[in-house]
PDB file of C-alpha atoms and ligand atoms in Angstrom:
ATOM      1  CA  MET W   1     123.552 124.783 128.605  1.00  0.00           C
ATOM      2  CA  SER W   2     121.359 123.334 125.869  1.00  0.00           C
ATOM      3  CA  ILE W   3     119.955 125.695 123.258  1.00  0.00           C
ATOM      4  CA  HIS W   4     116.988 123.332 122.881  1.00  0.00           C
ATOM      5  CA  THR W   5     113.971 124.170 125.000  1.00  0.00           C
ATOM      6  CA  GLU W   6     112.500 121.103 126.670  1.00  0.00           C
ATOM      7  CA  ILE W   7     109.120 120.094 125.198  1.00  0.00           C
ATOM      8  CA  LYS W   8     106.570 119.362 127.893  1.00  0.00           C
ATOM      9  CA  LYS W   9     104.765 116.243 126.741  1.00  0.00           C
ATOM     10  CA  VAL W  10     101.055 115.853 127.362  1.00  0.00           C
ATOM     11  CA  THR W  11     100.284 112.972 129.738  1.00  0.00           C
ATOM     12  CA  THR W  12      97.189 111.636 131.493  1.00  0.00           C
ATOM     13  CA  HIS W  13      98.215 113.873 134.418  1.00  0.00           C
ATOM     14  CA  THR W  14      98.267 116.942 132.163  1.00  0.00           C
ATOM     15  CA  LEU W  15      94.772 116.099 130.914  1.00  0.00           C
ATOM     16  CA  GLN W  16      93.435 115.616 134.450  1.00  0.00           C
ATOM     17  CA  ARG W  17      95.022 118.903 135.532  1.00  0.00           C
ATOM     18  CA  MET W  18      93.388 120.659 132.579  1.00  0.00           C
ATOM     19  CA  LYS W  19      89.982 119.386 133.655  1.00  0.00           C
ATOM     20  CA  ASN W  20      90.644 120.406 137.269  1.00  0.00           C
ATOM     21  CA  ASN W  21      91.658 123.914 136.124  1.00  0.00           C
ATOM     22  CA  GLY W  22      88.758 124.290 133.688  1.00  0.00           C
ATOM     23  CA  GLU W  23      91.133 124.424 130.684  1.00  0.00           C
ATOM     24  CA  LYS W  24      89.521 122.855 127.610  1.00  0.00           C
ATOM     25  CA  ILE W  25      91.272 119.929 125.901  1.00  0.00           C
ATOM     26  CA  SER W  26      91.758 119.889 122.089  1.00  0.00           C
ATOM     27  CA  MET W  27      91.725 116.541 120.313  1.00  0.00           C
ATOM     28  CA  LEU W  28      91.873 115.737 116.607  1.00  0.00           C
ATOM     29  CA  THR W  29      92.235 112.568 114.585  1.00  0.00           C
ATOM     30  CA  ALA W  30      95.377 111.796 112.584  1.00  0.00           C
ATOM     31  CA  TYR W  31      96.296 108.754 110.539  1.00  0.00           C
ATOM     32  CA  ASP W  32      99.717 109.488 109.057  1.00  0.00           C
ATOM     33  CA  TYR W  33     103.124 111.017 109.769  1.00  0.00           C
ATOM     34  CA  SER W  34     102.824 114.262 107.781  1.00  0.00           C
ATOM     35  CA  PHE W  35      99.549 115.502 109.243  1.00  0.00           C
ATOM     36  CA  ALA W  36     100.440 114.294 112.745  1.00  0.00           C
ATOM     37  CA  ARG W  37     103.615 116.385 112.555  1.00  0.00           C
ATOM     38  CA  ILE W  38     101.673 119.525 111.573  1.00  0.00           C
ATOM     39  CA  PHE W  39      98.957 119.028 114.218  1.00  0.00           C
ATOM     40  CA  ASP W  40     101.508 118.312 116.942  1.00  0.00           C
ATOM     41  CA  ALA W  41     103.565 121.405 116.084  1.00  0.00           C
ATOM     42  CA  ALA W  42     100.332 123.452 116.064  1.00  0.00           C
ATOM     43  CA  GLY W  43      99.839 122.482 119.708  1.00  0.00           C
ATOM     44  CA  ILE W  44      97.034 119.895 119.712  1.00  0.00           C
ATOM     45  CA  ASP W  45      96.698 118.171 123.116  1.00  0.00           C
ATOM     46  CA  ILE W  46      95.529 114.713 122.019  1.00  0.00           C
ATOM     47  CA  LEU W  47      95.865 112.987 118.651  1.00  0.00           C
ATOM     48  CA  LEU W  48      93.425 110.147 118.103  1.00  0.00           C
ATOM     49  CA  VAL W  49      94.347 107.464 115.612  1.00  0.00           C
ATOM     50  CA  GLY W  50      90.670 106.745 115.102  1.00  0.00           C
ATOM     51  CA  ASP W  51      89.190 103.707 113.452  1.00  0.00           C
ATOM     52  CA  SER W  52      87.493 106.382 111.309  1.00  0.00           C
ATOM     53  CA  ALA W  53      90.595 105.638 109.195  1.00  0.00           C
ATOM     54  CA  SER W  54      88.342 102.914 107.835  1.00  0.00           C
ATOM     55  CA  ASN W  55      86.099 105.665 106.378  1.00  0.00           C
ATOM     56  CA  VAL W  56      88.394 108.549 105.512  1.00  0.00           C
ATOM     57  CA  MET W  57      91.583 106.677 104.595  1.00  0.00           C
ATOM     58  CA  ALA W  58      90.249 103.405 103.171  1.00  0.00           C
ATOM     59  CA  GLY W  59      86.859 104.519 101.814  1.00  0.00           C
ATOM     60  CA  HIS W  60      84.715 102.006 103.706  1.00  0.00           C
ATOM     61  CA  GLU W  61      81.171 102.944 104.652  1.00  0.00           C
ATOM     62  CA  THR W  62      81.660 102.007 108.321  1.00  0.00           C
ATOM     63  CA  THR W  63      84.484 101.585 110.824  1.00  0.00           C
ATOM     64  CA  LEU W  64      83.923  97.835 111.059  1.00  0.00           C
ATOM     65  CA  PRO W  65      86.306  96.524 108.354  1.00  0.00           C
ATOM     66  CA  ILE W  66      89.565  98.056 109.627  1.00  0.00           C
ATOM     67  CA  THR W  67      91.952  95.493 111.133  1.00  0.00           C
ATOM     68  CA  LEU W  68      94.347  95.604 114.063  1.00  0.00           C
ATOM     69  CA  ASP W  69      97.316  95.402 111.658  1.00  0.00           C
ATOM     70  CA  GLN W  70      95.976  98.389 109.693  1.00  0.00           C
ATOM     71  CA  MET W  71      95.467 100.410 112.901  1.00  0.00           C
ATOM     72  CA  ILE W  72      99.048  99.570 113.896  1.00  0.00           C
ATOM     73  CA  TYR W  73     100.311 100.819 110.522  1.00  0.00           C
ATOM     74  CA  HIS W  74      98.454 104.150 110.898  1.00  0.00           C
ATOM     75  CA  ALA W  75      99.401 104.564 114.566  1.00  0.00           C
ATOM     76  CA  SER W  76     103.116 103.902 114.103  1.00  0.00           C
ATOM     77  CA  SER W  77     103.165 106.476 111.274  1.00  0.00           C
ATOM     78  CA  VAL W  78     101.477 109.055 113.525  1.00  0.00           C
ATOM     79  CA  LEU W  79     103.815 108.396 116.436  1.00  0.00           C
ATOM     80  CA  ARG W  80     106.854 109.146 114.263  1.00  0.00           C
ATOM     81  CA  GLY W  81     105.486 112.672 113.733  1.00  0.00           C
ATOM     82  CA  VAL W  82     104.716 113.513 117.354  1.00  0.00           C
ATOM     83  CA  ASN W  83     106.830 115.270 120.003  1.00  0.00           C
ATOM     84  CA  ARG W  84     104.306 116.699 122.424  1.00  0.00           C
ATOM     85  CA  ALA W  85     100.755 115.403 121.955  1.00  0.00           C
ATOM     86  CA  PHE W  86      99.234 112.473 123.837  1.00  0.00           C
ATOM     87  CA  VAL W  87      98.421 109.750 121.286  1.00  0.00           C
ATOM     88  CA  VAL W  88      95.364 107.523 121.710  1.00  0.00           C
ATOM     89  CA  VAL W  89      94.694 104.610 119.355  1.00  0.00           C
ATOM     90  CA  ASP W  90      91.304 102.985 118.738  1.00  0.00           C
ATOM     91  CA  LEU W  91      91.084  99.253 119.284  1.00  0.00           C
ATOM     92  CA  PRO W  92      89.237  98.159 116.135  1.00  0.00           C
ATOM     93  CA  PHE W  93      85.954  96.265 116.012  1.00  0.00           C
ATOM     94  CA  GLY W  94      86.400  92.597 116.960  1.00  0.00           C
ATOM     95  CA  SER W  95      89.747  93.043 118.694  1.00  0.00           C
ATOM     96  CA  TYR W  96      88.462  93.466 122.275  1.00  0.00           C
ATOM     97  CA  GLN W  97      84.805  92.447 122.610  1.00  0.00           C
ATOM     98  CA  SER W  98      85.036  88.644 122.611  1.00  0.00           C
ATOM     99  CA  ASN W  99      87.055  88.256 125.814  1.00  0.00           C
ATOM    100  CA  SER W 100      89.374  90.215 128.062  1.00  0.00           C
ATOM    101  CA  LYS W 101      92.433  88.113 127.207  1.00  0.00           C
ATOM    102  CA  GLU W 102      92.109  88.961 123.525  1.00  0.00           C
ATOM    103  CA  ALA W 103      91.445  92.595 124.442  1.00  0.00           C
ATOM    104  CA  LEU W 104      94.689  92.754 126.406  1.00  0.00           C
ATOM    105  CA  ALA W 105      96.614  91.044 123.598  1.00  0.00           C
ATOM    106  CA  SER W 106      95.294  93.656 121.120  1.00  0.00           C
ATOM    107  CA  ALA W 107      96.167  96.547 123.440  1.00  0.00           C
ATOM    108  CA  VAL W 108      99.650  95.152 124.026  1.00  0.00           C
ATOM    109  CA  ARG W 109     100.249  94.926 120.268  1.00  0.00           C
ATOM    110  CA  ILE W 110      99.196  98.573 119.862  1.00  0.00           C
ATOM    111  CA  MET W 111     101.464  99.750 122.686  1.00  0.00           C
ATOM    112  CA  LYS W 112     104.499  97.642 121.697  1.00  0.00           C
ATOM    113  CA  GLU W 113     104.356  98.062 117.933  1.00  0.00           C
ATOM    114  CA  THR W 114     103.374 101.747 117.673  1.00  0.00           C
ATOM    115  CA  GLY W 115     104.675 103.555 120.765  1.00  0.00           C
ATOM    116  CA  ALA W 116     101.150 104.849 121.492  1.00  0.00           C
ATOM    117  CA  HIS W 117     100.276 106.272 124.890  1.00  0.00           C
ATOM    118  CA  ALA W 118      96.760 104.846 125.341  1.00  0.00           C
ATOM    119  CA  VAL W 119      93.958 102.897 123.687  1.00  0.00           C
ATOM    120  CA  LYS W 120      90.280 103.739 123.224  1.00  0.00           C
ATOM    121  CA  VAL W 121      87.363 101.303 123.309  1.00  0.00           C
ATOM    122  CA  GLU W 122      83.647 101.707 122.608  1.00  0.00           C
ATOM    123  CA  GLY W 123      81.007 100.620 125.119  1.00  0.00           C
ATOM    124  CA  GLY W 124      80.268 100.410 128.844  1.00  0.00           C
ATOM    125  CA  GLU W 125      79.243  97.556 131.109  1.00  0.00           C
ATOM    126  CA  GLU W 126      79.439  94.972 128.275  1.00  0.00           C
ATOM    127  CA  ILE W 127      83.190  95.464 127.841  1.00  0.00           C
ATOM    128  CA  LEU W 128      84.094  96.336 131.440  1.00  0.00           C
ATOM    129  CA  GLU W 129      86.059  93.139 132.022  1.00  0.00           C
ATOM    130  CA  SER W 130      88.231  93.902 128.985  1.00  0.00           C
ATOM    131  CA  VAL W 131      88.734  97.495 130.139  1.00  0.00           C
ATOM    132  CA  LYS W 132      89.832  96.317 133.605  1.00  0.00           C
ATOM    133  CA  ARG W 133      92.262  93.758 132.220  1.00  0.00           C
ATOM    134  CA  ILE W 134      93.920  96.291 129.898  1.00  0.00           C
ATOM    135  CA  LEU W 135      94.152  98.800 132.753  1.00  0.00           C
ATOM    136  CA  ALA W 136      95.611  96.141 135.065  1.00  0.00           C
ATOM    137  CA  ALA W 137      98.478  95.742 132.592  1.00  0.00           C
ATOM    138  CA  GLY W 138      99.276  99.443 132.982  1.00  0.00           C
ATOM    139  CA  VAL W 139      97.809 100.611 129.676  1.00  0.00           C
ATOM    140  CA  PRO W 140      95.741 103.828 129.909  1.00  0.00           C
ATOM    141  CA  VAL W 141      92.228 103.382 128.529  1.00  0.00           C
ATOM    142  CA  MET W 142      89.833 105.981 127.147  1.00  0.00           C
ATOM    143  CA  GLY W 143      86.125 105.090 126.987  1.00  0.00           C
ATOM    144  CA  HIS W 144      83.657 106.054 124.241  1.00  0.00           C
ATOM    145  CA  LEU W 145      79.881 106.238 124.797  1.00  0.00           C
ATOM    146  CA  GLY W 146      76.849 107.571 122.917  1.00  0.00           C
ATOM    147  CA  LEU W 147      76.862 107.087 119.150  1.00  0.00           C
ATOM    148  CA  THR W 148      79.572 104.436 119.074  1.00  0.00           C
ATOM    149  CA  PRO W 149      80.203 103.826 115.345  1.00  0.00           C
ATOM    150  CA  GLN W 150      81.269 100.190 115.794  1.00  0.00           C
ATOM    151  CA  SER W 151      77.616  99.492 116.796  1.00  0.00           C
ATOM    152  CA  ILE W 152      76.067 101.299 113.830  1.00  0.00           C
ATOM    153  CA  TYR W 153      74.214  98.226 112.590  1.00  0.00           C
ATOM    154  CA  LYS W 154      72.636  97.819 116.041  1.00  0.00           C
ATOM    155  CA  PHE W 155      71.527 101.488 116.050  1.00  0.00           C
ATOM    156  CA  GLY W 156      70.494 101.430 112.372  1.00  0.00           C
ATOM    157  CA  THR W 157      70.872 105.232 112.121  1.00  0.00           C
ATOM    158  CA  TYR W 158      73.395 108.016 112.788  1.00  0.00           C
ATOM    159  CA  THR W 159      70.877 110.161 114.693  1.00  0.00           C
ATOM    160  CA  VAL W 160      71.489 111.562 118.194  1.00  0.00           C
ATOM    161  CA  ARG W 161      71.676 108.862 120.911  1.00  0.00           C
ATOM    162  CA  ALA W 162      70.331 108.814 124.475  1.00  0.00           C
ATOM    163  CA  LYS W 163      67.428 111.198 123.929  1.00  0.00           C
ATOM    164  CA  GLU W 164      65.194 108.744 125.769  1.00  0.00           C
ATOM    165  CA  GLU W 165      65.395 108.391 129.544  1.00  0.00           C
ATOM    166  CA  ALA W 166      66.376 104.688 129.606  1.00  0.00           C
ATOM    167  CA  GLU W 167      69.341 105.120 127.232  1.00  0.00           C
ATOM    168  CA  ALA W 168      70.463 108.304 129.025  1.00  0.00           C
ATOM    169  CA  GLU W 169      70.365 106.486 132.384  1.00  0.00           C
ATOM    170  CA  LYS W 170      72.424 103.615 130.981  1.00  0.00           C
ATOM    171  CA  LEU W 171      74.952 106.061 129.533  1.00  0.00           C
ATOM    172  CA  LYS W 172      75.363 107.812 132.918  1.00  0.00           C
ATOM    173  CA  LYS W 173      75.791 104.441 134.648  1.00  0.00           C
ATOM    174  CA  ASP W 174      78.338 103.264 132.045  1.00  0.00           C
ATOM    175  CA  ALA W 175      80.289 106.528 132.369  1.00  0.00           C
ATOM    176  CA  LEU W 176      80.598 106.025 136.126  1.00  0.00           C
ATOM    177  CA  LEU W 177      81.603 102.363 135.709  1.00  0.00           C
ATOM    178  CA  LEU W 178      84.362 103.360 133.265  1.00  0.00           C
ATOM    179  CA  GLU W 179      85.627 106.047 135.636  1.00  0.00           C
ATOM    180  CA  GLU W 180      85.564 103.665 138.608  1.00  0.00           C
ATOM    181  CA  ALA W 181      87.431 101.034 136.558  1.00  0.00           C
ATOM    182  CA  GLY W 182      90.228 103.592 136.052  1.00  0.00           C
ATOM    183  CA  CYS W 183      89.734 105.069 132.564  1.00  0.00           C
ATOM    184  CA  PHE W 184      91.585 108.391 132.216  1.00  0.00           C
ATOM    185  CA  GLY W 185      89.018 109.989 129.923  1.00  0.00           C
ATOM    186  CA  LEU W 186      85.813 109.468 128.016  1.00  0.00           C
ATOM    187  CA  VAL W 187      84.628 110.387 124.514  1.00  0.00           C
ATOM    188  CA  LEU W 188      80.932 111.304 124.315  1.00  0.00           C
ATOM    189  CA  GLU W 189      79.554 111.187 120.779  1.00  0.00           C
ATOM    190  CA  LYS W 190      76.334 112.722 119.448  1.00  0.00           C
ATOM    191  CA  ILE W 191      74.208 113.000 122.579  1.00  0.00           C
ATOM    192  CA  PRO W 192      72.073 115.906 123.874  1.00  0.00           C
ATOM    193  CA  ALA W 193      74.167 118.795 125.244  1.00  0.00           C
ATOM    194  CA  GLN W 194      72.308 118.612 128.563  1.00  0.00           C
ATOM    195  CA  LEU W 195      73.343 114.970 129.012  1.00  0.00           C
ATOM    196  CA  GLY W 196      76.919 115.878 128.043  1.00  0.00           C
ATOM    197  CA  LYS W 197      76.816 118.513 130.808  1.00  0.00           C
ATOM    198  CA  VAL W 198      75.435 116.139 133.452  1.00  0.00           C
ATOM    199  CA  VAL W 199      78.008 113.440 132.643  1.00  0.00           C
ATOM    200  CA  SER W 200      80.909 115.916 132.471  1.00  0.00           C
ATOM    201  CA  GLU W 201      79.969 117.414 135.838  1.00  0.00           C
ATOM    202  CA  SER W 202      79.414 114.065 137.518  1.00  0.00           C
ATOM    203  CA  LEU W 203      82.766 112.586 136.482  1.00  0.00           C
ATOM    204  CA  THR W 204      86.155 113.581 137.834  1.00  0.00           C
ATOM    205  CA  ILE W 205      87.938 112.401 134.632  1.00  0.00           C
ATOM    206  CA  PRO W 206      87.826 114.566 131.472  1.00  0.00           C
ATOM    207  CA  THR W 207      85.081 114.095 128.875  1.00  0.00           C
ATOM    208  CA  ILE W 208      85.808 114.858 125.224  1.00  0.00           C
ATOM    209  CA  GLY W 209      82.762 115.601 123.107  1.00  0.00           C
ATOM    210  CA  ILE W 210      81.910 115.230 119.447  1.00  0.00           C
ATOM    211  CA  GLY W 211      78.381 116.505 119.042  1.00  0.00           C
ATOM    212  CA  ALA W 212      77.943 116.363 122.831  1.00  0.00           C
ATOM    213  CA  GLY W 213      77.781 120.100 123.528  1.00  0.00           C
ATOM    214  CA  MET W 214      79.835 122.897 125.019  1.00  0.00           C
ATOM    215  CA  HIS W 215      80.061 121.548 128.571  1.00  0.00           C
ATOM    216  CA  CYS W 216      82.392 118.664 127.770  1.00  0.00           C
ATOM    217  CA  ASP W 217      85.948 119.119 129.046  1.00  0.00           C
ATOM    218  CA  GLY W 218      87.306 119.000 125.514  1.00  0.00           C
ATOM    219  CA  GLN W 219      86.299 118.548 121.879  1.00  0.00           C
ATOM    220  CA  VAL W 220      87.339 116.133 119.128  1.00  0.00           C
ATOM    221  CA  LEU W 221      86.798 116.254 115.371  1.00  0.00           C
ATOM    222  CA  VAL W 222      87.839 114.049 112.473  1.00  0.00           C
ATOM    223  CA  MET W 223      90.647 115.896 110.648  1.00  0.00           C
ATOM    224  CA  HIS W 224      89.102 115.429 107.180  1.00  0.00           C
ATOM    225  CA  ASP W 225      85.886 117.086 108.404  1.00  0.00           C
ATOM    226  CA  LEU W 226      87.618 120.008 110.132  1.00  0.00           C
ATOM    227  CA  LEU W 227      89.802 120.677 107.066  1.00  0.00           C
ATOM    228  CA  GLY W 228      86.975 120.377 104.538  1.00  0.00           C
ATOM    229  CA  ILE W 229      88.408 117.353 102.737  1.00  0.00           C
ATOM    230  CA  THR W 230      85.122 115.523 103.280  1.00  0.00           C
ATOM    231  CA  THR W 231      82.287 117.652 101.921  1.00  0.00           C
ATOM    232  CA  GLU W 232      79.199 115.450 101.732  1.00  0.00           C
ATOM    233  CA  PHE W 233      79.064 115.068 105.551  1.00  0.00           C
ATOM    234  CA  GLN W 234      77.458 118.063 107.321  1.00  0.00           C
ATOM    235  CA  PRO W 235      76.157 117.243 110.802  1.00  0.00           C
ATOM    236  CA  ARG W 236      75.163 120.175 113.038  1.00  0.00           C
ATOM    237  CA  PHE W 237      78.154 119.685 115.369  1.00  0.00           C
ATOM    238  CA  LEU W 238      80.744 120.054 112.610  1.00  0.00           C
ATOM    239  CA  ARG W 239      82.586 123.350 112.174  1.00  0.00           C
ATOM    240  CA  ARG W 240      84.759 123.381 109.030  1.00  0.00           C
ATOM    241  CA  TYR W 241      87.872 125.521 109.389  1.00  0.00           C
ATOM    242  CA  LEU W 242      89.040 125.136 105.771  1.00  0.00           C
ATOM    243  CA  GLN W 243      87.686 124.149 102.382  1.00  0.00           C
ATOM    244  CA  LEU W 244      90.783 122.112 101.620  1.00  0.00           C
ATOM    245  CA  GLY W 245      89.004 119.784  99.192  1.00  0.00           C
ATOM    246  CA  GLU W 246      88.222 122.777  96.954  1.00  0.00           C
ATOM    247  CA  GLU W 247      91.746 124.182  97.309  1.00  0.00           C
ATOM    248  CA  ILE W 248      93.343 120.843  96.431  1.00  0.00           C
ATOM    249  CA  THR W 249      91.070 120.466  93.392  1.00  0.00           C
ATOM    250  CA  ALA W 250      92.045 123.944  92.162  1.00  0.00           C
ATOM    251  CA  ALA W 251      95.765 123.271  92.711  1.00  0.00           C
ATOM    252  CA  VAL W 252      95.668 119.911  90.914  1.00  0.00           C
ATOM    253  CA  GLN W 253      93.698 121.393  87.998  1.00  0.00           C
ATOM    254  CA  HIS W 254      96.258 124.201  87.771  1.00  0.00           C
ATOM    255  CA  TYR W 255      99.080 121.605  87.677  1.00  0.00           C
ATOM    256  CA  ILE W 256      97.296 119.599  84.958  1.00  0.00           C
ATOM    257  CA  ARG W 257      96.896 122.771  82.851  1.00  0.00           C
ATOM    258  CA  ASP W 258     100.582 123.643  83.298  1.00  0.00           C
ATOM    259  CA  VAL W 259     101.718 120.157  82.238  1.00  0.00           C
ATOM    260  CA  LYS W 260      99.439 120.055  79.202  1.00  0.00           C
ATOM    261  CA  SER W 261     100.431 123.572  78.095  1.00  0.00           C
ATOM    262  CA  LYS W 262     104.151 122.737  78.575  1.00  0.00           C
ATOM    263  CA  ASP W 263     104.435 125.608  81.090  1.00  0.00           C
ATOM    264  CA  PHE W 264     105.747 123.112  83.698  1.00  0.00           C
ATOM    265  CA  PRO W 265     108.629 122.467  84.092  1.00  0.00           C
ATOM    266  CA  ASN W 266     110.323 125.658  82.882  1.00  0.00           C
ATOM    267  CA  GLU W 267     114.057 126.409  82.421  1.00  0.00           C
ATOM    268  CA  GLN W 268     114.610 126.981  86.149  1.00  0.00           C
ATOM    269  CA  GLU W 269     112.809 123.811  87.127  1.00  0.00           C
ATOM    270  CA  GLN W 270     115.112 121.391  85.318  1.00  0.00           C
ATOM    271  CA  TYR W 271     118.759 120.226  85.591  1.00  0.00           C
TER     272      TYR W 271
HETATM  273  O1  KIV K 301      87.411 107.030 115.115  1.00  0.00           O
HETATM  274  C1  KIV K 301      87.190 108.212 115.394  1.00  0.00           C
HETATM  275  O2  KIV K 301      87.498 109.141 114.637  1.00  0.00           O
HETATM  276  C2  KIV K 301      86.524 108.502 116.658  1.00  0.00           C
HETATM  277  C3  KIV K 301      86.084 109.914 116.901  1.00  0.00           C
HETATM  278  C4  KIV K 301      84.863 110.198 116.130  1.00  0.00           C
HETATM  279  C5  KIV K 301      85.916 110.200 118.345  1.00  0.00           C
HETATM  280  O3  KIV K 301      86.332 107.633 117.445  1.00  0.00           O
END
């Protein structure tokens, strides 16, 4: 008899069962091994290797500059830290929109080179052919509608999307198309809570919201926002669970003082 208890890995089936049972799904971004390991051990259901790495890891203003190779580097680091969580990786801007063949090639690279469990793409009808081709190869796909950051220059603003009837109707239509194509889940970003409710109730697959209200089947946040590492960003939907930026600053200042005052290292801290 093994003394090790078997870890039950989260799969697309687990996520569907959670929606069916009304159990909310927790999702958080991760970009490296150390944090992924902590989040996985804490019990997170889905880890998203988001292209928000472009912002929070690389310091770019938008998600557009990050490359497929850079996403693969982040994703493979995350996968090495995970035992239980389902890991979804963003296909970066420019790696899936031009044609479905290129989209599949990008998804295959992610799956082969990182060990990820699924990919995520932004958009609806416009990218449906790419979504279908990736799905046909057996790769699970998560959709992403609403405020899709890869289209920020088209929107021109980070304000709430789909407040107007026409955009809300298109979003509902796109959500259904993605479900019918075979997506296993859908991220809804920064849309009215009422629309998040309508979409979540009309789909059989789980919706994961970020600024899309309490009726989504799960919630996602960017880890740097949740932990209080980013401080200048304060949208209404963001709940900060730590002020880690402040704590890190205090710890580093303490270390600097100890080095300068010759308090560190002491007798016990040397060989
Ligand atoms: O890249 C990302 O972090 C995301 C989330 C905001 C959903 O796509």
